[in-house]
């Protein structure tokens, strides 16, 4: 056998070994999630974070309005139309 044939045989053996290892790694494990407590926690955090999210949105809207009004005032003094 030449080196190419030996290399081919070794690659085939390595691939078969890897596929066998992957088959053993796929042992089914039951995944149990308590959805009741998960939904309860999500509802608790949602009510807690609503004020923070609203505050951030209100600040973003206020900055946008101030920018718009500021640009309108500057355009008025420069003689440009809206």
Short mmCIF file of C-alpha atoms in Angstrom, two decimals:
data_model
loop_
_atom_site.label_atom_id
_atom_site.label_comp_id
_atom_site.label_asym_id
_atom_site.label_seq_id
_atom_site.Cartn_x
_atom_site.Cartn_y
_atom_site.Cartn_z
CA UNK A 1 0.00 0.00 0.00
CA UNK A 2 1.22 3.47 -0.74
CA UNK A 3 0.88 6.51 1.50
CA UNK A 4 -2.27 7.76 -0.21
CA UNK A 5 -4.13 4.49 0.39
CA UNK A 6 -3.02 4.36 4.03
CA UNK A 7 -4.16 7.94 4.51
CA UNK A 8 -7.52 7.13 2.90
CA UNK A 9 -8.02 4.12 5.20
CA UNK A 10 -7.11 6.20 8.27
CA UNK A 11 -9.55 8.96 7.26
CA UNK A 12 -12.36 6.41 6.76
CA UNK A 13 -11.64 4.88 10.17
CA UNK A 14 -11.56 8.31 11.82
CA UNK A 15 -14.90 9.29 10.24
CA UNK A 16 -16.54 6.05 11.34
CA UNK A 17 -15.20 6.55 14.86
CA UNK A 18 -16.51 10.14 14.98
CA UNK A 19 -19.96 9.08 13.79
CA UNK A 20 -20.07 6.34 16.44
CA UNK A 21 -19.16 8.85 19.14
CA UNK A 22 -21.88 11.21 17.90
CA UNK A 23 -24.44 8.41 18.07
CA UNK A 24 -23.58 7.73 21.72
CA UNK A 25 -23.73 11.44 22.53
CA UNK A 26 -27.35 11.65 21.46
CA UNK A 27 -28.78 9.88 24.46
CA UNK A 28 -32.23 11.35 25.12
CA UNK A 29 -32.36 13.34 28.33
CA UNK A 30 -35.74 14.55 29.52
CA UNK A 31 -35.90 18.32 29.85
CA UNK A 32 -38.45 19.42 32.44
CA UNK A 33 -39.24 23.14 32.73
CA UNK A 34 -41.71 24.43 35.29
CA UNK A 35 -43.62 26.79 33.01
CA UNK A 36 -45.92 28.01 35.77
CA UNK A 37 -43.11 29.53 37.82
CA UNK A 38 -41.44 30.81 34.65
CA UNK A 39 -44.56 32.71 33.54
CA UNK A 40 -45.07 34.01 37.09
CA UNK A 41 -41.54 35.41 37.14
CA UNK A 42 -41.95 36.95 33.68
CA UNK A 43 -45.14 38.69 34.82
CA UNK A 44 -43.42 39.94 37.98
CA UNK A 45 -40.45 41.36 36.06
CA UNK A 46 -42.71 42.86 33.38
CA UNK A 47 -44.65 44.92 35.89
CA UNK A 48 -41.41 45.98 37.58
CA UNK A 49 -39.74 47.04 34.36
CA UNK A 50 -42.69 48.86 32.78
CA UNK A 51 -41.87 52.11 34.58
CA UNK A 52 -38.22 51.97 33.55
CA UNK A 53 -39.07 51.27 29.90
CA UNK A 54 -41.70 54.02 29.88
CA UNK A 55 -39.22 56.48 31.36
CA UNK A 56 -36.66 55.68 28.66
CA UNK A 57 -39.26 56.03 25.90
CA UNK A 58 -40.53 59.30 27.36
CA UNK A 59 -37.02 60.74 27.47
CA UNK A 60 -36.39 59.69 23.85
CA UNK A 61 -39.65 61.34 22.73
CA UNK A 62 -38.84 64.50 24.70
CA UNK A 63 -35.39 64.75 23.10
CA UNK A 64 -36.90 64.26 19.63
CA UNK A 65 -39.49 66.98 20.27
CA UNK A 66 -36.89 69.40 21.61
CA UNK A 67 -34.71 68.75 18.57
CA UNK A 68 -37.62 69.36 16.21
CA UNK A 69 -38.68 72.56 17.99
CA UNK A 70 -35.09 73.76 18.21
CA UNK A 71 -34.58 73.21 14.47
CA UNK A 72 -37.85 75.01 13.72
CA UNK A 73 -36.78 78.03 15.81
CA UNK A 74 -33.36 78.13 14.15
CA UNK A 75 -34.92 77.93 10.68
CA UNK A 76 -37.29 80.78 11.60
CA UNK A 77 -34.40 83.01 12.61
CA UNK A 78 -32.44 82.09 9.48
CA UNK A 79 -35.40 82.90 7.25
CA UNK A 80 -35.88 79.35 5.93
CA UNK A 81 -39.25 77.71 5.59
CA UNK A 82 -40.21 74.51 7.39
#
